PDB file of C-alpha atoms in Angstrom:
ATOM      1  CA  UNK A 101     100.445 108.362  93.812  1.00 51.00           C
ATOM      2  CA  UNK A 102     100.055 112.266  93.665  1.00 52.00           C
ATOM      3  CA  UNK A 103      97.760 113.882  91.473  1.00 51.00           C
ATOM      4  CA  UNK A 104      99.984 114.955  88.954  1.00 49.00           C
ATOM      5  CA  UNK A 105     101.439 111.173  88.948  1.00 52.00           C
ATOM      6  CA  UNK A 106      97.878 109.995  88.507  1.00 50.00           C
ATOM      7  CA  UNK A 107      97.254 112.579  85.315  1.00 48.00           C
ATOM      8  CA  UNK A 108     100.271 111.501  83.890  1.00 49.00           C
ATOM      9  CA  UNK A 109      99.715 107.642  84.386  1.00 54.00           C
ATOM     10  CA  UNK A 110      95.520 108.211  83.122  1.00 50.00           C
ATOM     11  CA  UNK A 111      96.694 110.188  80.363  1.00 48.00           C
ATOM     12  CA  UNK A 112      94.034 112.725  82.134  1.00 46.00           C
ATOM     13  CA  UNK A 113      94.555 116.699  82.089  1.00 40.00           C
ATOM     14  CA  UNK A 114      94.163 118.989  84.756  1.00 41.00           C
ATOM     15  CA  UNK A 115      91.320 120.935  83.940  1.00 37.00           C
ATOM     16  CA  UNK A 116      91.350 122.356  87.677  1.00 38.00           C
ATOM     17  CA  UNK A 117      90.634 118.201  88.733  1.00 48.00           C
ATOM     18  CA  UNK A 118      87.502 117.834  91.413  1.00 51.00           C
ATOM     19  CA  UNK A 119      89.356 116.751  94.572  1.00 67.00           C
ATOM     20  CA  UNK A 120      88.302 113.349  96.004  1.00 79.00           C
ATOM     21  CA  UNK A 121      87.503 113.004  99.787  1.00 87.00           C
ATOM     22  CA  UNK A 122      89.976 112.971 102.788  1.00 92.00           C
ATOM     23  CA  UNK A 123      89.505 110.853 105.926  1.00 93.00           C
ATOM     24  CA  UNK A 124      91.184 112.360 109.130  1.00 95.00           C
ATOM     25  CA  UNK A 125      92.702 108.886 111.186  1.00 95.00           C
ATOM     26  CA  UNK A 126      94.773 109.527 114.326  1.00 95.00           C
ATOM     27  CA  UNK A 127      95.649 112.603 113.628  1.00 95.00           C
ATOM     28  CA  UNK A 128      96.172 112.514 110.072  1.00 96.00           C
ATOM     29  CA  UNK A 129      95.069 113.714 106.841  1.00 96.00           C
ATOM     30  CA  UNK A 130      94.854 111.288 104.290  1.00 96.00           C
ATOM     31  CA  UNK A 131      93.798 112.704 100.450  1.00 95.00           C
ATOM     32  CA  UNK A 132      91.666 110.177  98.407  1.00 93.00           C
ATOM     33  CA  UNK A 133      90.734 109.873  95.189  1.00 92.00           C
ATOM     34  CA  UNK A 134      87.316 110.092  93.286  1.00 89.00           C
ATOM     35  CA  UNK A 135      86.176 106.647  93.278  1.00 85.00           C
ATOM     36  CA  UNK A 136      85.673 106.420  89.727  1.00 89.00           C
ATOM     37  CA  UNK A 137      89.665 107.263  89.628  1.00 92.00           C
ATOM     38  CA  UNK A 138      90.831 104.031  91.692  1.00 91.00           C
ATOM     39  CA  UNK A 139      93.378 101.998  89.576  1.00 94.00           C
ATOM     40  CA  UNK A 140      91.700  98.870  88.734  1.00 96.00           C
ATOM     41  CA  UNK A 141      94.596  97.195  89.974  1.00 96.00           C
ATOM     42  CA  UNK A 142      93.583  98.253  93.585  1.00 93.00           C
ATOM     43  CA  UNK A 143      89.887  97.022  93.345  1.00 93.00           C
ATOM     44  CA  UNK A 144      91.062  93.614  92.121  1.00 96.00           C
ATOM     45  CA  UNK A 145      93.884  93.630  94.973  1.00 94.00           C
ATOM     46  CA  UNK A 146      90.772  94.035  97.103  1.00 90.00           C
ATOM     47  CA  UNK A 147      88.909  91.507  95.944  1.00 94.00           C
ATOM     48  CA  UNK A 148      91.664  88.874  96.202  1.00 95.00           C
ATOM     49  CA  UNK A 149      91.907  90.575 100.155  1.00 90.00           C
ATOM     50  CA  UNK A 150      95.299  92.264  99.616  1.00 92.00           C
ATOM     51  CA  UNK A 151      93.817  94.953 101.740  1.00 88.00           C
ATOM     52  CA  UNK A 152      97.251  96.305 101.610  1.00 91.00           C
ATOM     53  CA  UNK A 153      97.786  96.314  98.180  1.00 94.00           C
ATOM     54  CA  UNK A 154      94.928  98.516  97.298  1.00 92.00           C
ATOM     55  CA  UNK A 155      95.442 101.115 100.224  1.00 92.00           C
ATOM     56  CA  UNK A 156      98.722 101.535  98.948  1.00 95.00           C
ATOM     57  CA  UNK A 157      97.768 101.721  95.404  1.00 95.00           C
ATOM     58  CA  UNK A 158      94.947 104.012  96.319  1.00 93.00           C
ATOM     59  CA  UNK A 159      96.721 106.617  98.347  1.00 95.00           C
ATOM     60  CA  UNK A 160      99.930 106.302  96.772  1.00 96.00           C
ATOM     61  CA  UNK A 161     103.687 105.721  97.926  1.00 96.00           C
ATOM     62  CA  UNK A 162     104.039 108.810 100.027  1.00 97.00           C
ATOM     63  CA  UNK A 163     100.551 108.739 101.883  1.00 97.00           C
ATOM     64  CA  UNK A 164     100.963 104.683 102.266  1.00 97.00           C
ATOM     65  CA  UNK A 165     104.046 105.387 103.985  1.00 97.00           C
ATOM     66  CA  UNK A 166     102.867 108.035 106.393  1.00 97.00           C
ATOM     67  CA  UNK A 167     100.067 105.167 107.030  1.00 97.00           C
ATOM     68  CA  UNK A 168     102.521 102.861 108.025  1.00 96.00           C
ATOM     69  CA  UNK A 169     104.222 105.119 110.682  1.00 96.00           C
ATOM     70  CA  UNK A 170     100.946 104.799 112.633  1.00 96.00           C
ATOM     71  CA  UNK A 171      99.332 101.272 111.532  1.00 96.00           C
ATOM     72  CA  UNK A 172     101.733  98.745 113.158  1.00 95.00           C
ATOM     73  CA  UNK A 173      98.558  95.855 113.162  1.00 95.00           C
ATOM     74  CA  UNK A 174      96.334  93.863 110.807  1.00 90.00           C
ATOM     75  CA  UNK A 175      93.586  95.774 112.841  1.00 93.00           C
ATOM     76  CA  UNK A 176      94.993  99.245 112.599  1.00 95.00           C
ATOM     77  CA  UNK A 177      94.685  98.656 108.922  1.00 91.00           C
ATOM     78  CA  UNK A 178      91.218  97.173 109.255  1.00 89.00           C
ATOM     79  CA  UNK A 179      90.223 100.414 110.679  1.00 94.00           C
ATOM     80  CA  UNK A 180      91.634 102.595 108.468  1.00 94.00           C
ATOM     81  CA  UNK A 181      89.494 100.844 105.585  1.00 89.00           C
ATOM     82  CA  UNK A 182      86.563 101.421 107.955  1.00 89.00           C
ATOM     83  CA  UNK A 183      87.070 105.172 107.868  1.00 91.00           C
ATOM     84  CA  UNK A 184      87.889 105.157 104.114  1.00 87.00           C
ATOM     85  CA  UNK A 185      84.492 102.810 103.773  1.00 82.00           C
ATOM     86  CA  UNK A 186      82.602 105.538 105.699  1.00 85.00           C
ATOM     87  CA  UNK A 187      83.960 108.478 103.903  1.00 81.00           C
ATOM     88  CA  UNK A 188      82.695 106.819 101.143  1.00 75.00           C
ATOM     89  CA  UNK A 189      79.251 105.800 102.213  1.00 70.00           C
ATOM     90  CA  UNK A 190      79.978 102.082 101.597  1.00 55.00           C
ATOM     91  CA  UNK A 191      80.171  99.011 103.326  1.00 46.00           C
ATOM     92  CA  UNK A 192      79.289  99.016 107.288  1.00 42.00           C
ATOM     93  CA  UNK A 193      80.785 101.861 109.809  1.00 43.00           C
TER      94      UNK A 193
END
């Protein structure tokens, strides 16, 4: 979901929005979102373990599918949350 997507789905204006973080993974850029801006959807999806679910909720359609051009295994994706985790200063790197 782009930013502008995310405004228009919060009901949120862009009053020049502080960016989120970005994790670099193989290569790639990958924008995220202020935590306190994750859909609730996603951190449910989480907690049931749809790992996917949330990544693609969190980084929207367009980023998700980039992901998928380069995660091909349950452990690629395992390591992307790892670097999303540490970006974020939770869990364990």
């Amino acid at each position: 979901m782009s930013q502008r997507q995310r405004r228009e789905a919060t009901g949120k204006p862009n009053h020049g929005d502080a960016p989120g973080s970005a994790v670099m993974w193989r290569g790639k850029r990958f924008s995220l979102p202020r935590p306190e801006d994750y859909p609730l959807d996603a951190i449910e999806a989480e907690e049931n373990g749809q790992t996917l679910k949330a990544l693609r909720m969190i980084l929207g359609e367009d980023q998700y599918a980039t992901l998928r051009t380069i995660a091909k295994t349950t452990g690629d994706a395992d390591d992307f949350s790892r670097a999303i985790m540490r970006e974020l200063g939770r869990g364990n790197p």
